mmCIF file of C-alpha atoms in Angstrom:
data_model
loop_
_atom_site.group_PDB
_atom_site.id
_atom_site.type_symbol
_atom_site.label_atom_id
_atom_site.label_comp_id
_atom_site.label_asym_id
_atom_site.label_seq_id
_atom_site.Cartn_x
_atom_site.Cartn_y
_atom_site.Cartn_z
ATOM 1 C CA MET A 1 -18.742 -9.979 13.203
ATOM 2 C CA SER A 2 -20.288 -13.262 12.138
ATOM 3 C CA GLY A 3 -18.516 -16.211 10.568
ATOM 4 C CA GLY A 4 -15.852 -16.854 13.208
ATOM 5 C CA SER A 5 -12.781 -15.950 11.107
ATOM 6 C CA ASP A 6 -9.544 -16.587 13.007
ATOM 7 C CA CYS A 7 -7.380 -13.547 12.407
ATOM 8 C CA GLU A 8 -4.599 -15.027 14.510
ATOM 9 C CA ASN A 9 -3.845 -17.421 11.654
ATOM 10 C CA GLY A 10 -2.928 -14.611 9.250
ATOM 11 C CA ALA A 11 0.725 -14.388 8.254
ATOM 12 C CA PRO A 12 2.406 -11.457 10.075
ATOM 13 C CA PRO A 13 4.078 -8.777 7.986
ATOM 14 C CA ARG A 14 7.845 -9.051 7.783
ATOM 15 C CA LEU A 15 10.680 -6.697 8.547
ATOM 16 C CA ILE A 16 11.736 -5.204 5.239
ATOM 17 C CA THR A 17 15.481 -5.304 4.678
ATOM 18 C CA ARG A 18 16.000 -5.164 0.899
ATOM 19 C CA LEU A 19 14.305 -4.939 -2.476
ATOM 20 C CA GLU A 20 13.309 -8.250 -3.972
ATOM 21 C CA GLN A 21 15.226 -8.572 -7.235
ATOM 22 C CA GLY A 22 13.595 -10.149 -10.263
ATOM 23 C CA ALA A 23 13.268 -10.093 -14.020
ATOM 24 C CA SER A 24 14.906 -7.460 -16.212
ATOM 25 C CA ARG A 25 11.773 -6.155 -17.952
ATOM 26 C CA LEU A 26 8.007 -6.128 -17.685
ATOM 27 C CA PRO A 27 6.761 -9.534 -18.871
ATOM 28 C CA VAL A 28 3.668 -8.323 -20.721
ATOM 29 C CA GLU A 29 2.748 -5.787 -23.352
ATOM 30 C CA ILE A 30 1.436 -2.534 -21.870
ATOM 31 C CA ALA A 31 0.040 -0.203 -24.497
ATOM 32 C CA CYS A 32 1.351 2.997 -22.906
ATOM 33 C CA PHE A 33 4.931 1.672 -22.421
ATOM 34 C CA ASP A 34 7.744 0.508 -24.649
ATOM 35 C CA THR A 35 8.177 -2.563 -22.443
ATOM 36 C CA VAL A 36 10.688 -4.212 -24.788
ATOM 37 C CA ASN A 37 13.188 -1.355 -24.536
ATOM 38 C CA MET A 38 12.499 -0.260 -20.963
ATOM 39 C CA PRO A 39 14.458 -2.342 -18.416
ATOM 40 C CA ALA A 40 12.562 -2.900 -15.185
ATOM 41 C CA THR A 41 13.219 -4.728 -11.921
ATOM 42 C CA LEU A 42 10.539 -6.751 -10.176
ATOM 43 C CA ILE A 43 10.427 -5.548 -6.560
ATOM 44 C CA SER A 44 7.236 -7.130 -5.181
ATOM 45 C CA THR A 45 4.832 -9.951 -5.937
ATOM 46 C CA THR A 46 3.104 -9.957 -2.524
ATOM 47 C CA GLY A 47 0.223 -7.719 -3.597
ATOM 48 C CA TYR A 48 -3.206 -9.291 -4.015
ATOM 49 C CA HIS A 49 -4.125 -7.051 -6.953
ATOM 50 C CA CYS A 50 -0.813 -6.236 -8.637
ATOM 51 C CA ASP A 51 2.869 -6.856 -9.094
ATOM 52 C CA VAL A 52 5.309 -3.970 -8.723
ATOM 53 C CA TRP A 53 8.210 -2.989 -10.963
ATOM 54 C CA ARG A 54 10.823 -0.244 -10.641
ATOM 55 C CA ILE A 55 12.297 1.545 -13.618
ATOM 56 C CA ILE A 56 15.537 3.492 -13.192
ATOM 57 C CA ARG A 57 17.350 5.048 -16.135
ATOM 58 C CA ARG A 58 20.373 7.334 -15.974
ATOM 59 C CA ARG A 59 21.988 9.338 -18.731
ATOM 60 C CA ALA A 60 25.205 11.335 -18.487
ATOM 61 C CA ALA A 61 25.560 14.581 -20.442
ATOM 62 C CA GLY A 62 28.992 16.050 -19.894
ATOM 63 C CA ARG A 63 29.448 16.666 -16.186
ATOM 64 C CA GLN A 64 25.736 16.468 -15.507
ATOM 65 C CA SER A 65 23.514 13.431 -15.340
ATOM 66 C CA ALA A 66 19.772 13.076 -15.682
ATOM 67 C CA GLY A 67 17.435 10.189 -15.287
ATOM 68 C CA ILE A 68 14.103 8.787 -14.284
ATOM 69 C CA ASP A 69 13.094 6.678 -11.306
ATOM 70 C CA PHE A 70 9.522 5.497 -10.912
ATOM 71 C CA VAL A 71 7.408 2.491 -9.974
ATOM 72 C CA VAL A 72 4.941 0.710 -12.242
ATOM 73 C CA LYS A 73 2.151 -1.280 -10.619
ATOM 74 C CA ARG A 74 0.481 -3.682 -13.031
ATOM 75 C CA HIS A 75 -3.093 -4.618 -12.158
ATOM 76 C CA LEU A 76 -3.255 -8.399 -12.494
ATOM 77 C CA GLN A 77 -6.838 -8.826 -13.664
ATOM 78 C CA PRO A 78 -8.645 -6.980 -16.477
ATOM 79 C CA CYS A 79 -10.833 -4.139 -15.229
ATOM 80 C CA THR A 80 -13.566 -2.006 -16.688
ATOM 81 C CA LEU A 81 -13.429 1.761 -17.011
ATOM 82 C CA ARG A 82 -15.946 1.988 -14.160
ATOM 83 C CA GLU A 83 -13.680 -0.076 -11.890
ATOM 84 C CA PHE A 84 -10.739 2.105 -12.911
ATOM 85 C CA GLU A 85 -12.638 5.261 -11.950
ATOM 86 C CA ILE A 86 -13.555 3.817 -8.536
ATOM 87 C CA MET A 87 -9.954 2.820 -7.771
ATOM 88 C CA GLN A 88 -8.684 6.223 -8.849
ATOM 89 C CA ARG A 89 -11.306 8.064 -6.780
ATOM 90 C CA GLU A 90 -10.530 6.047 -3.644
ATOM 91 C CA TYR A 91 -6.814 6.727 -4.011
ATOM 92 C CA GLN A 92 -7.548 10.444 -4.336
ATOM 93 C CA LEU A 93 -9.562 10.211 -1.121
ATOM 94 C CA LEU A 94 -6.488 8.757 0.601
ATOM 95 C CA SER A 95 -4.221 11.442 -0.814
ATOM 96 C CA VAL A 96 -6.410 14.300 0.360
ATOM 97 C CA ALA A 97 -6.774 12.875 3.875
ATOM 98 C CA LEU A 98 -3.233 11.612 4.399
ATOM 99 C CA GLY A 99 -1.038 14.031 2.462
ATOM 100 C CA ASN A 100 2.535 12.873 1.922
ATOM 101 C CA ILE A 101 1.918 9.596 3.774
ATOM 102 C CA VAL A 102 0.565 8.476 0.393
ATOM 103 C CA PRO A 103 3.047 8.455 -2.522
ATOM 104 C CA LYS A 104 2.201 10.526 -5.569
ATOM 105 C CA ALA A 105 0.620 8.261 -8.167
ATOM 106 C CA TRP A 106 -0.994 8.483 -11.574
ATOM 107 C CA PHE A 107 -3.628 5.991 -12.686
ATOM 108 C CA VAL A 108 -3.551 5.125 -16.387
ATOM 109 C CA ALA A 109 -6.355 3.309 -18.201
ATOM 110 C CA THR A 110 -4.647 1.229 -20.881
ATOM 111 C CA ARG A 111 -4.456 -2.217 -22.417
ATOM 112 C CA VAL A 112 -2.348 -4.961 -20.872
ATOM 113 C CA SER A 113 -1.733 -7.964 -23.112
ATOM 114 C CA GLY A 114 -4.479 -6.595 -25.345
ATOM 115 C CA GLU A 115 -7.153 -6.413 -22.610
ATOM 116 C CA LEU A 116 -8.629 -3.277 -21.042
ATOM 117 C CA ASN A 117 -6.863 -2.770 -17.719
ATOM 118 C CA CYS A 118 -4.895 -0.192 -15.798
ATOM 119 C CA VAL A 119 -1.478 0.554 -14.384
ATOM 120 C CA VAL A 120 -0.277 2.964 -11.734
ATOM 121 C CA ILE A 121 2.852 5.040 -12.178
ATOM 122 C CA ALA A 122 4.023 5.993 -8.709
ATOM 123 C CA GLU A 123 6.688 7.814 -6.775
ATOM 124 C CA PRO A 124 9.228 5.226 -5.557
ATOM 125 C CA VAL A 125 9.347 4.417 -1.848
ATOM 126 C CA ASN A 126 12.221 2.558 -0.203
ATOM 127 C CA PRO A 127 10.626 0.554 2.632
ATOM 128 C CA TRP A 128 12.736 0.028 5.742
ATOM 129 C CA PHE A 129 10.535 -1.205 8.612
ATOM 130 C CA ASN A 130 7.070 -2.746 8.786
ATOM 131 C CA LEU A 131 5.175 -0.989 11.561
ATOM 132 C CA ALA A 132 2.289 -3.462 11.654
ATOM 133 C CA ASN A 133 4.392 -6.504 12.583
ATOM 134 C CA PRO A 134 3.751 -7.569 16.204
ATOM 135 C CA ALA A 135 7.051 -9.481 16.188
ATOM 136 C CA TYR A 136 8.828 -6.099 16.243
ATOM 137 C CA GLU A 137 6.592 -4.316 18.737
ATOM 138 C CA GLU A 138 9.397 -2.986 20.951
ATOM 139 C CA GLU A 139 11.404 -1.743 17.971
ATOM 140 C CA GLY A 140 8.322 -0.025 16.546
ATOM 141 C CA ILE A 141 7.588 1.782 19.816
ATOM 142 C CA GLU A 142 11.179 2.970 20.138
ATOM 143 C CA LEU A 143 11.314 4.168 16.532
ATOM 144 C CA LEU A 144 8.138 6.199 16.996
ATOM 145 C CA ARG A 145 9.545 7.749 20.168
ATOM 146 C CA ARG A 146 12.732 8.711 18.359
ATOM 147 C CA HIS A 147 11.063 10.042 15.225
ATOM 148 C CA ARG A 148 8.323 12.482 16.175
ATOM 149 C CA ARG A 149 7.352 13.185 12.592
ATOM 150 C CA ALA A 150 6.596 9.483 12.066
ATOM 151 C CA GLN A 151 4.608 9.498 15.295
ATOM 152 C CA ASP A 152 2.532 12.440 14.040
ATOM 153 C CA GLN A 153 2.027 10.736 10.675
ATOM 154 C CA LEU A 154 0.835 7.503 12.271
ATOM 155 C CA ARG A 155 -1.561 9.452 14.483
ATOM 156 C CA ARG A 156 -2.996 11.162 11.385
ATOM 157 C CA PHE A 157 -3.287 7.844 9.532
ATOM 158 C CA LEU A 158 -5.135 6.145 12.394
ATOM 159 C CA ALA A 159 -7.518 9.057 12.901
ATOM 160 C CA ALA A 160 -8.520 8.963 9.228
ATOM 161 C CA ALA A 161 -8.824 5.163 9.206
ATOM 162 C CA ARG A 162 -11.038 5.231 12.285
ATOM 163 C CA THR A 163 -13.288 7.885 10.741
ATOM 164 C CA TRP A 164 -13.744 5.914 7.514
ATOM 165 C CA ASP A 165 -14.586 2.740 9.406
ATOM 166 C CA GLU A 166 -16.556 3.834 12.440
ATOM 167 C CA LEU A 167 -18.473 6.980 11.467
ATOM 168 C CA GLY A 168 -20.913 5.462 9.044
ATOM 169 C CA GLU A 169 -18.766 5.262 5.919
ATOM 170 C CA GLY A 170 -18.103 1.521 6.171
ATOM 171 C CA ARG A 171 -14.652 1.756 4.599
ATOM 172 C CA VAL A 172 -11.870 -0.302 6.173
ATOM 173 C CA ILE A 173 -8.449 0.715 4.913
ATOM 174 C CA ASP A 174 -6.515 -2.273 3.602
ATOM 175 C CA LEU A 175 -3.892 -3.367 6.134
ATOM 176 C CA TRP A 176 -4.174 -7.007 5.135
ATOM 177 C CA GLY A 177 -1.383 -6.455 2.605
ATOM 178 C CA LEU A 178 1.895 -7.474 4.170
ATOM 179 C CA ASP A 179 3.775 -4.288 3.405
ATOM 180 C CA ASN A 180 1.057 -1.681 3.058
ATOM 181 C CA LEU A 181 2.163 0.576 5.928
ATOM 182 C CA VAL A 182 5.891 1.056 6.430
ATOM 183 C CA LEU A 183 8.591 3.365 7.627
ATOM 184 C CA ASP A 184 10.765 4.319 4.678
ATOM 185 C CA VAL A 185 14.531 4.848 4.769
ATOM 186 C CA ASN A 186 13.925 8.458 5.853
ATOM 187 C CA ARG A 187 11.909 7.200 8.849
ATOM 188 C CA GLN A 188 8.630 8.544 7.501
ATOM 189 C CA VAL A 189 5.325 6.647 7.534
ATOM 190 C CA ARG A 190 4.180 5.682 4.034
ATOM 191 C CA TYR A 191 1.064 3.835 2.886
ATOM 192 C CA ILE A 192 2.093 2.169 -0.364
ATOM 193 C CA ASP A 193 -0.971 0.253 -1.533
ATOM 194 C CA SER A 194 -2.694 1.654 -4.641
ATOM 195 C CA PHE A 195 -5.444 -0.623 -5.969
ATOM 196 C CA ARG A 196 -8.697 -1.160 -4.052
ATOM 197 C CA VAL A 197 -7.365 0.491 -0.906
ATOM 198 C CA PHE A 198 -10.614 0.021 1.035
ATOM 199 C CA PHE A 199 -12.710 -2.956 2.004
ATOM 200 C CA HIS A 200 -16.410 -2.099 2.095
ATOM 201 C CA THR A 201 -18.201 -3.618 5.059
ATOM 202 C CA ASP A 202 -21.629 -3.335 3.437
ATOM 203 C CA MET A 203 -20.557 -6.078 1.030
ATOM 204 C CA LEU A 204 -20.734 -8.527 3.939
ATOM 205 C CA HIS A 205 -24.501 -7.915 4.100
ATOM 206 C CA ILE A 206 -25.294 -7.453 0.410
ATOM 207 C CA LEU A 207 -23.896 -10.774 -0.772
ATOM 208 C CA ASP A 208 -26.302 -13.711 -0.826
ATOM 209 C CA GLU A 209 -23.659 -16.001 0.644
ATOM 210 C CA ALA A 210 -21.006 -15.371 3.264
ATOM 211 C CA ASP A 211 -17.593 -14.355 1.947
ATOM 212 C CA PRO A 212 -15.045 -15.740 4.435
ATOM 213 C CA GLU A 213 -12.125 -14.274 2.480
ATOM 214 C CA LEU A 214 -13.493 -10.723 2.599
ATOM 215 C CA GLU A 215 -14.414 -11.137 6.236
ATOM 216 C CA GLU A 216 -10.902 -12.317 7.025
ATOM 217 C CA ARG A 217 -9.323 -9.360 5.256
ATOM 218 C CA ILE A 218 -11.530 -6.873 7.107
ATOM 219 C CA CYS A 219 -10.868 -8.595 10.415
ATOM 220 C CA MET A 220 -7.094 -8.655 9.884
ATOM 221 C CA SER A 221 -7.032 -5.004 8.791
ATOM 222 C CA ARG A 222 -8.879 -3.961 11.951
ATOM 223 C CA GLN A 223 -6.622 -6.107 14.094
ATOM 224 C CA ARG A 224 -3.501 -4.541 12.621
ATOM 225 C CA ARG A 225 -4.990 -1.077 13.013
ATOM 226 C CA ALA A 226 -5.594 -1.828 16.705
ATOM 227 C CA PHE A 227 -1.971 -2.945 17.041
ATOM 228 C CA LEU A 228 -0.768 0.284 15.438
ATOM 229 C CA GLN A 229 -2.891 2.282 17.881
ATOM 230 C CA HIS A 230 -1.356 0.232 20.706
ATOM 231 C CA ILE A 231 2.264 0.985 19.749
ATOM 232 C CA LEU A 232 1.433 4.644 19.088
ATOM 233 C CA SER A 233 -0.114 5.000 22.558
ATOM 234 C CA LEU A 234 2.914 3.374 24.208
ATOM 235 C CA SER A 235 5.305 5.575 22.235
ATOM 236 C CA GLU A 236 3.523 8.659 23.574
ATOM 237 C CA GLN A 237 4.170 7.670 27.188
ATOM 238 C CA ASN A 238 7.242 9.050 28.978
#
């Protein structure tokens, strides 16, 4: 790869220990939500394309209780309907290939602060451990040895990622995001990114000028994928 990007300078993903608490409601008007009367907790601002909010509401009816629990991902920049369709199609590609590694999610074309945009309503995931963090290599190997289902899930994830990247498709799954691939509290592998989940390597050649930022993101994603393959291989040894 040209350009000489130094992937070693990228910030490593962190061990996830708790939800990041924030404001009590969504800070903008979203046409498909009653944001004023729907309390929400900010749980992540680390995403490049979105911030993430969790909405939990409980209601008691006699001895029974009912409620809702879902995540809202607000796309930060306005997007066209065409961009919306591409993001939705790529997420569906992930879902078909990766099954329950990918949370259930619904893409909604709507207006945010009066501008055409989109949000994702997703199944909540409680992250517990960041598999792609080299600082916790030994812990990651041991966890995969102990939890065979997670080992199988990671193997499936890496096989799909390798196919998309290396067999002519030119799609690099986004592992640049700090918390994109995690073990959840049930010790299952989950890929929790939603917007623009692939980098397209052909963009490096189409653009008139070099794009160091895109190159860095592709490089880091491949580096983290190689690390994941490394810990998976070690976890498979006796």
